[in-house]
Short mmCIF file of C-alpha atoms and ligand atoms in Angstrom, two decimals:
data_model
loop_
_atom_site.label_atom_id
_atom_site.label_comp_id
_atom_site.label_asym_id
_atom_site.label_seq_id
_atom_site.Cartn_x
_atom_site.Cartn_y
_atom_site.Cartn_z
CA MET A 229 3.06 4.89 -11.98
CA ARG A 230 5.36 2.76 -10.06
CA VAL A 231 3.65 1.60 -7.00
CA LEU A 232 4.60 -0.66 -4.03
CA ALA A 233 1.81 -2.59 -2.34
CA ILE A 234 1.85 -4.10 0.95
CA GLU A 235 -0.41 -7.09 2.35
CA SER A 236 -0.37 -8.16 5.68
CA SER A 237 -4.06 -9.08 6.55
CA CYS A 238 -4.13 -12.20 7.59
CA ASP A 239 -1.02 -15.05 8.31
CA ASP A 240 1.56 -13.80 5.02
CA THR A 241 3.69 -11.01 5.03
CA ALA A 242 3.82 -9.40 1.34
CA ALA A 243 5.11 -6.96 -0.82
CA ALA A 244 5.37 -6.12 -4.33
CA VAL A 245 6.28 -3.59 -7.27
CA LEU A 246 4.25 -2.74 -10.14
CA ASP A 247 4.44 -0.32 -12.85
CA ALA A 248 2.83 0.12 -16.37
CA ASP A 249 4.64 -3.28 -17.65
CA GLY A 250 3.19 -4.86 -14.77
CA VAL A 251 4.30 -6.74 -12.01
CA ARG A 252 8.39 -5.96 -11.29
CA SER A 253 8.59 -8.21 -8.16
CA SER A 254 6.04 -9.91 -5.65
CA VAL A 255 7.40 -11.65 -2.67
CA VAL A 256 5.57 -13.23 0.51
CA ALA A 257 6.81 -14.69 3.43
CA SER A 258 4.70 -17.58 4.61
CA GLN A 259 4.06 -18.11 8.48
CA ASP A 260 2.66 -21.63 8.02
CA LEU A 261 5.63 -22.99 10.01
CA VAL A 262 4.64 -20.61 13.04
CA HIS A 263 0.54 -21.63 13.12
CA GLY A 264 1.20 -25.20 11.57
CA ARG A 265 1.52 -26.69 15.42
CA TYR A 266 -1.94 -24.85 16.11
CA GLY A 267 -3.82 -26.00 13.38
CA GLY A 268 -5.05 -22.72 12.68
CA VAL A 269 -3.94 -18.82 12.59
CA VAL A 270 -2.81 -17.47 16.04
CA PRO A 271 -3.67 -13.58 15.39
CA GLU A 272 -0.98 -12.46 18.49
CA LEU A 273 1.41 -14.73 16.83
CA ALA A 274 0.74 -13.60 13.44
CA SER A 275 1.36 -10.07 14.36
CA ARG A 276 4.36 -10.22 15.92
CA GLN A 277 5.54 -12.29 13.11
CA HIS A 278 4.63 -9.40 10.60
CA VAL A 279 6.35 -6.85 12.76
CA LEU A 280 9.64 -9.09 12.15
CA ALA A 281 8.97 -9.70 8.32
CA ILE A 282 7.72 -6.62 7.07
CA VAL A 283 10.97 -4.39 6.79
CA PRO A 284 12.94 -7.29 5.07
CA ILE A 285 10.12 -8.26 2.90
CA ILE A 286 9.62 -4.42 1.50
CA GLU A 287 13.38 -4.41 1.13
CA ARG A 288 13.51 -7.81 -0.76
CA ALA A 289 10.48 -6.43 -2.93
CA LEU A 290 12.34 -3.33 -3.86
CA ALA A 291 15.73 -5.15 -4.47
CA ASP A 292 14.01 -7.79 -7.00
CA ALA A 293 12.32 -5.03 -8.97
CA HIS A 294 15.92 -3.34 -9.17
CA VAL A 295 14.49 -0.08 -7.61
CA THR A 296 14.81 1.72 -4.33
CA LEU A 297 12.31 4.04 -2.34
CA ASP A 298 13.51 6.92 -4.56
CA ASP A 299 11.62 5.10 -7.51
CA ILE A 300 8.50 4.37 -5.79
CA GLU A 301 5.94 6.98 -6.93
CA GLY A 302 2.65 5.63 -4.99
CA VAL A 303 1.94 3.29 -1.90
CA ALA A 304 -1.09 1.13 -1.26
CA ALA A 305 -1.99 -1.27 1.31
CA THR A 306 -4.32 -3.76 2.51
CA TYR A 307 -6.57 -2.05 5.24
CA GLY A 308 -9.42 -4.81 5.76
CA PRO A 309 -10.79 -6.98 6.10
CA GLY A 310 -8.83 -9.19 8.18
CA LEU A 311 -6.86 -9.59 11.79
CA VAL A 312 -6.31 -6.25 12.97
CA GLY A 313 -3.16 -6.72 14.63
CA SER A 314 -1.73 -8.02 11.38
CA LEU A 315 -3.44 -5.29 9.41
CA LEU A 316 -2.06 -2.51 11.20
CA VAL A 317 1.76 -3.90 10.86
CA GLY A 318 1.53 -3.40 6.81
CA LEU A 319 -0.53 -0.61 6.70
CA GLN A 320 1.53 1.51 9.63
CA ALA A 321 4.35 0.82 7.15
CA ALA A 322 2.52 1.83 4.04
CA LYS A 323 1.65 4.92 5.36
CA GLY A 324 4.97 5.72 7.37
CA ILE A 325 6.75 5.31 3.59
CA ALA A 326 3.82 7.38 2.04
CA PHE A 327 4.35 10.06 4.95
CA ALA A 328 8.12 10.09 4.84
CA ARG A 329 8.33 10.06 1.13
CA GLY A 330 5.13 12.60 0.39
CA LEU A 331 3.70 9.94 -1.87
CA PRO A 332 0.20 9.46 -2.77
CA PHE A 333 -1.49 6.46 -0.55
CA VAL A 334 -4.43 4.50 -1.02
CA GLY A 335 -6.18 1.50 1.14
CA VAL A 336 -7.08 -1.58 -0.53
CA ASP A 337 -9.86 -3.87 0.28
CA HIS A 338 -8.52 -7.66 0.58
CA LEU A 339 -11.24 -8.97 -1.37
CA GLU A 340 -10.98 -6.47 -4.16
CA GLY A 341 -7.38 -7.60 -4.47
CA HIS A 342 -8.38 -11.39 -4.90
CA LEU A 343 -11.48 -10.34 -7.32
CA LEU A 344 -9.18 -8.68 -9.76
CA ALA A 345 -6.08 -10.90 -9.36
CA ILE A 346 -7.09 -12.68 -12.70
CA LEU A 347 -6.19 -9.46 -14.55
CA LEU A 348 -2.55 -9.55 -13.59
CA ASP A 349 -2.26 -12.62 -15.88
CA ARG A 350 -4.42 -11.22 -18.72
CA PRO A 351 -7.33 -9.26 -19.97
CA VAL A 352 -10.95 -10.29 -18.84
CA ALA A 353 -13.77 -8.31 -20.38
CA PHE A 354 -16.44 -7.01 -17.54
CA PRO A 355 -18.79 -8.04 -15.83
CA TYR A 356 -17.61 -11.29 -14.69
CA LEU A 357 -18.79 -13.52 -12.16
CA GLY A 358 -16.34 -13.65 -9.23
CA LEU A 359 -16.30 -16.52 -6.81
CA LEU A 360 -13.69 -15.67 -3.85
CA VAL A 361 -12.89 -18.99 -2.31
CA SER A 362 -10.07 -18.58 0.91
CA GLY A 363 -9.57 -19.24 4.20
CA GLY A 364 -11.47 -15.93 5.40
CA HIS A 365 -13.83 -15.64 2.97
CA THR A 366 -16.30 -17.14 0.56
CA SER A 367 -18.42 -15.32 -1.79
CA LEU A 368 -19.91 -14.21 -4.92
CA TYR A 369 -19.71 -11.11 -6.57
CA VAL A 370 -20.44 -9.28 -9.83
CA VAL A 371 -17.20 -7.92 -11.10
CA ASP A 372 -18.59 -4.68 -13.13
CA GLY A 373 -15.19 -3.10 -13.14
CA VAL A 374 -12.34 -1.90 -10.83
CA GLY A 375 -14.31 -0.52 -7.93
CA ALA A 376 -17.66 -1.70 -8.83
CA TYR A 377 -18.74 -4.92 -7.20
CA ARG A 378 -22.09 -6.68 -6.45
CA LEU A 379 -22.24 -9.03 -3.61
CA LEU A 380 -24.58 -11.50 -4.77
CA GLY A 381 -24.40 -14.09 -1.85
CA ARG A 382 -21.59 -15.20 1.11
CA THR A 383 -21.12 -18.04 3.56
CA ARG A 384 -23.58 -17.86 6.77
CA ASP A 385 -20.70 -19.35 8.70
CA ASP A 386 -17.64 -20.86 7.82
CA ALA A 387 -15.16 -19.91 4.79
CA ALA A 388 -14.62 -22.98 2.54
CA GLY A 389 -11.29 -22.99 3.37
CA GLU A 390 -12.12 -22.85 6.90
CA ALA A 391 -14.30 -25.76 6.26
CA PHE A 392 -10.76 -27.61 4.95
CA ASP A 393 -8.61 -26.30 7.65
CA LYS A 394 -10.97 -27.47 10.04
CA GLY A 395 -11.89 -30.80 8.30
CA ALA A 396 -8.01 -31.69 8.16
CA LYS A 397 -7.33 -30.75 11.85
CA MET A 398 -10.06 -33.32 12.80
CA LEU A 399 -8.35 -35.88 10.50
CA GLY A 400 -4.96 -34.89 12.00
CA LEU A 401 -3.57 -33.66 8.97
CA GLY A 402 -1.14 -30.55 8.96
CA TYR A 403 -2.11 -27.15 8.10
CA PRO A 404 -3.09 -25.26 6.20
CA GLY A 405 -5.22 -28.33 5.32
CA GLY A 406 -7.13 -27.75 2.17
CA ARG A 407 -4.03 -28.92 0.38
CA GLU A 408 -3.58 -31.71 2.48
CA ILE A 409 -7.24 -33.12 1.91
CA ASP A 410 -6.74 -32.09 -1.87
CA ARG A 411 -3.77 -34.36 -1.94
CA LEU A 412 -4.95 -37.17 -0.11
CA ALA A 413 -8.17 -36.94 -2.25
CA THR A 414 -6.61 -37.96 -5.26
CA ASP A 415 -7.06 -41.42 -4.84
CA GLY A 416 -10.38 -41.81 -2.50
CA ASP A 417 -13.68 -42.84 -3.48
CA ARG A 418 -15.84 -39.35 -3.68
CA ARG A 419 -19.20 -41.27 -3.44
CA ALA A 420 -18.08 -43.41 -0.39
CA ILE A 421 -19.64 -41.29 2.10
CA ARG A 422 -22.59 -38.95 1.59
CA PHE A 423 -21.91 -35.90 3.40
CA PRO A 424 -24.75 -33.31 3.62
CA ARG A 425 -25.16 -30.42 1.04
CA ALA A 426 -26.58 -27.23 2.63
CA THR A 427 -29.01 -25.33 0.62
CA LEU A 428 -30.48 -22.20 1.71
CA LYS A 429 -33.87 -20.67 0.87
CA ARG A 430 -33.56 -17.40 1.58
CA GLY A 431 -30.38 -15.41 -0.20
CA ALA A 432 -30.32 -17.25 -3.43
CA TYR A 433 -26.62 -17.34 -3.64
CA ASP A 434 -25.86 -17.87 0.26
CA LEU A 435 -23.70 -20.57 1.11
CA SER A 436 -23.25 -22.21 4.35
CA PHE A 437 -20.21 -24.89 5.21
CA SER A 438 -20.64 -25.50 9.02
CA GLY A 439 -23.26 -28.44 8.53
CA VAL A 440 -20.54 -30.54 6.32
CA LYS A 441 -18.20 -29.85 9.26
CA THR A 442 -20.31 -30.95 11.65
CA ALA A 443 -21.24 -34.15 9.56
CA LEU A 444 -17.49 -35.47 9.20
CA ARG A 445 -17.15 -34.72 13.36
CA GLN A 446 -19.90 -36.87 13.37
CA TYR A 447 -18.61 -39.65 10.77
CA LEU A 448 -15.57 -39.75 12.83
CA LEU A 449 -16.78 -39.96 16.08
CA GLU A 450 -19.10 -43.12 15.18
CA GLU A 451 -15.50 -44.39 13.71
CA ARG A 452 -17.12 -46.11 10.48
CA GLY A 453 -13.98 -46.97 9.26
CA ALA A 454 -13.50 -45.78 5.57
CA PRO A 455 -10.19 -45.22 4.58
CA LEU A 456 -8.57 -42.13 4.81
CA ALA A 457 -8.52 -40.88 1.35
CA ASP A 458 -12.25 -41.96 1.05
CA VAL A 459 -13.13 -39.52 3.80
CA CYS A 460 -11.10 -36.81 2.36
CA ALA A 461 -12.51 -37.33 -1.38
CA SER A 462 -16.12 -37.05 -0.19
CA PHE A 463 -15.68 -34.51 2.06
CA GLN A 464 -13.99 -32.46 -0.55
CA GLU A 465 -16.48 -33.39 -3.00
CA ALA A 466 -19.40 -32.29 -0.98
CA ILE A 467 -17.77 -28.58 -0.37
CA VAL A 468 -16.89 -28.65 -4.13
CA ASP A 469 -20.50 -29.38 -4.78
CA MET A 470 -21.67 -26.41 -2.57
CA LEU A 471 -19.47 -24.00 -4.30
CA ALA A 472 -20.21 -25.29 -8.14
CA ALA A 473 -23.85 -25.23 -8.10
CA PRO A 474 -24.58 -21.69 -6.84
CA THR A 475 -21.70 -20.27 -8.90
CA LEU A 476 -23.27 -21.86 -12.35
CA ARG A 477 -26.88 -21.28 -11.46
CA ALA A 478 -25.75 -17.50 -10.81
CA ALA A 479 -23.84 -17.16 -13.86
CA HIS A 480 -26.86 -18.64 -15.83
CA ASP A 481 -29.33 -16.64 -13.92
CA LEU A 482 -27.34 -13.34 -14.56
CA GLY A 483 -26.57 -14.41 -18.35
CA LEU A 484 -22.68 -13.77 -17.17
CA GLU A 485 -20.21 -15.56 -19.70
CA THR A 486 -17.04 -15.48 -17.72
CA VAL A 487 -16.46 -17.04 -14.31
CA VAL A 488 -13.17 -16.14 -12.34
CA VAL A 489 -12.78 -18.33 -9.62
CA SER A 490 -10.11 -16.98 -6.68
CA GLY A 491 -8.79 -17.22 -3.33
CA GLY A 492 -6.52 -19.89 -1.69
CA VAL A 493 -9.02 -22.64 -2.27
CA SER A 494 -9.01 -22.20 -6.14
CA ALA A 495 -6.21 -24.06 -6.15
CA ASN A 496 -8.18 -27.24 -5.02
CA ARG A 497 -7.92 -29.56 -8.34
CA ARG A 498 -11.04 -31.00 -7.87
CA LEU A 499 -12.80 -27.66 -7.85
CA ARG A 500 -10.73 -26.69 -10.99
CA ALA A 501 -11.76 -29.71 -12.62
CA ARG A 502 -15.41 -29.36 -12.10
CA MET A 503 -15.72 -25.74 -12.61
CA GLU A 504 -13.72 -26.19 -16.05
CA GLU A 505 -16.04 -29.36 -16.88
CA GLU A 506 -19.40 -27.94 -15.84
CA GLY A 507 -18.38 -24.45 -16.75
CA ALA A 508 -17.64 -25.77 -20.59
CA ARG A 509 -20.46 -27.87 -20.84
CA ALA A 510 -22.96 -24.44 -19.77
CA GLY A 511 -20.65 -22.25 -22.16
CA LEU A 512 -19.19 -20.43 -19.97
CA THR A 513 -15.23 -19.14 -19.63
CA VAL A 514 -13.92 -20.28 -16.24
CA LEU A 515 -10.51 -18.66 -15.39
CA PHE A 516 -8.23 -19.15 -12.39
CA PRO A 517 -5.45 -16.67 -11.60
CA ARG A 518 -1.78 -18.47 -11.45
CA PHE A 519 -1.25 -20.32 -8.04
CA ALA A 520 0.98 -17.25 -6.50
CA TYR A 521 -2.02 -14.84 -7.25
CA CYS A 522 -4.69 -16.97 -5.87
CA THR A 523 -3.29 -17.43 -2.15
CA ASP A 524 -2.35 -14.14 -0.47
CA ASN A 525 -0.06 -11.81 -2.24
CA ALA A 526 0.70 -8.19 -2.69
CA ALA A 527 0.50 -7.92 -6.29
CA MET A 528 -3.33 -8.35 -6.44
CA ILE A 529 -3.39 -5.37 -4.01
CA GLY A 530 -0.78 -3.39 -5.93
CA TYR A 531 -3.20 -3.98 -9.28
CA ALA A 532 -5.89 -2.30 -7.59
CA GLY A 533 -4.23 -0.08 -5.85
CA ARG A 534 -2.60 1.27 -8.95
CA ALA A 535 -5.40 1.67 -10.77
CA ARG A 536 -7.16 3.58 -7.88
CA LEU A 537 -4.05 5.70 -7.80
CA LEU A 538 -3.98 6.29 -11.66
CA ARG A 539 -8.02 7.39 -11.12
CA GLY A 540 -6.57 10.13 -8.73
CA GLU A 541 -8.14 8.47 -5.60
CA ARG A 542 -6.22 9.00 -2.23
CA HIS A 543 -6.94 8.07 1.22
CA PRO A 544 -6.08 10.28 4.31
CA LEU A 545 -3.08 8.74 6.44
CA THR A 546 -5.65 8.77 9.02
CA LEU A 547 -6.72 5.39 7.34
CA ASN A 548 -7.36 2.95 9.95
CA ALA A 549 -7.27 -1.06 9.84
CA ALA A 550 -10.81 -2.72 9.26
CA ALA A 551 -11.80 -6.00 10.56
CA THR A 552 -14.99 -6.36 8.46
CA ALA A 553 -16.73 -4.59 5.88
CA PRO A 554 -16.89 -6.38 2.83
CA ILE A 555 -16.96 -4.65 -0.55
CA GLY A 556 -20.50 -4.55 -2.22
CA LEU A 557 -22.12 -3.64 1.14
CA PRO A 558 -23.03 -0.25 1.75
CA ASP A 559 -20.60 -0.22 5.05
CA ALA A 560 -17.94 -0.88 1.96
CA LEU A 561 -14.55 0.80 1.27
CA PRO A 562 -14.66 4.44 1.84
CA HIS A 563 -15.92 6.43 -0.80
CA ALA A 564 -12.95 8.34 -3.01
CA ALA A 565 -14.94 11.63 -2.18
CA ASP A 566 -14.28 11.06 1.91
CA ALA A 567 -10.88 11.16 1.15
CA GLU A 568 -8.05 14.30 1.16
CA PRO A 569 -6.62 14.99 -2.42
O1 KG4 B 616 -6.42 -16.85 0.22
P1 KG4 B 616 -5.54 -17.77 1.06
O2 KG4 B 616 -4.02 -17.65 0.97
O3 KG4 B 616 -5.94 -16.75 2.55
C1 KG4 B 616 -6.90 -16.25 2.50
O4 KG4 B 616 -7.12 -15.31 2.38
O5 KG4 B 616 -7.71 -16.95 3.52
O6 KG4 B 616 -6.29 -18.76 1.37
C2 KG4 B 616 -5.98 -20.12 2.56
C3 KG4 B 616 -6.76 -21.19 2.35
C4 KG4 B 616 -6.53 -21.99 3.46
O7 KG4 B 616 -7.92 -22.40 4.25
C5 KG4 B 616 -5.99 -23.33 2.34
O8 KG4 B 616 -6.64 -24.46 3.66
C6 KG4 B 616 -7.10 -23.09 1.29
O9 KG4 B 616 -6.70 -22.06 1.46
N1 KG4 B 616 -6.25 -24.05 0.38
C7 KG4 B 616 -6.78 -25.22 -0.40
C8 KG4 B 616 -5.62 -25.84 -1.17
N2 KG4 B 616 -4.80 -25.00 -1.19
C9 KG4 B 616 -4.82 -23.98 0.00
N3 KG4 B 616 -8.07 -25.51 -0.19
C10 KG4 B 616 -8.69 -26.67 -0.91
N4 KG4 B 616 -7.57 -27.48 -1.57
C11 KG4 B 616 -6.44 -26.79 -1.94
N5 KG4 B 616 -5.51 -27.39 -2.92
ZN1 ZN B 617 -7.10 -13.55 0.79
#
């Protein structure tokens, strides 16, 4: 089955074509230049950019795959979680194509896409532990199979990427800030400043990143004057510690042998090094999707959507965008039984 997939949950407009041989094309239009000057995503600007980009991006994905809409056999799109105004653009485009062409349609949870992105690169045996770290989400899941996810813990406040971005803004760095902090931290002393590591008693694998952000603000207010590289390295180390420790503990507690780290923050070089080092010491296999599939993309939505379409799952064209509803919770993905055949 050849599937057209669309993703527009935040600030990237993306489309991809997948078939039995894998990803035939994957195109992403970044809005970094639009939001950069504000130090974060401006929802109204994001949805307007999506409206401008969506048709050219779909056309480009079809062209790169050397196909036309006549060759498409199913359509998948992210329906949540995300910014509703952004989600609606991609979702409406997908539903419009499905309606006009009489094609089967399925909505995909954005987090499901991230959790399965590794499978675009290589087969991985289930179950595996999925650490999802992006600008909007930070959570730990057990992935038992396609469509079978158990939420173990998640951030109580900011996402890890959000902490990186807000920290970078305080330091006067560009957006998105995670990459900048990663780059500047290269030559810094990770032990220069001891930022606090949040440990939460209730919810054994829950995380929190607002404390470290406040600590950075406080540190900057006190003007203690450490070199920027040291501040970046120390701030990054605190975030990496708070991600690595519960992940390795969860893998140990649940007896899982494989850990998959995905989402934009999984590009962080220190997180990669620490997870690989400590994972190897604990006898774990730690995997990261290739970078293009770590950040937001439509190929991962196509993977999840195609798997669901092949199983016969469909959503009615009345499926709406959902700002929240993370998978693994009772209010999760609308069940296939609710959908029209
Ligand atoms: O997955 P993603 O592209 O979008 C969301 O779904 O949020 O993740 C974007 C996030 C941003 O917060 C960005 O700062 C962060 O990923 N990021 C990084 C790095 N590259 C991107 N954070 C830390 N280190 C990096 N190298
Ligand atoms: Zn994402």
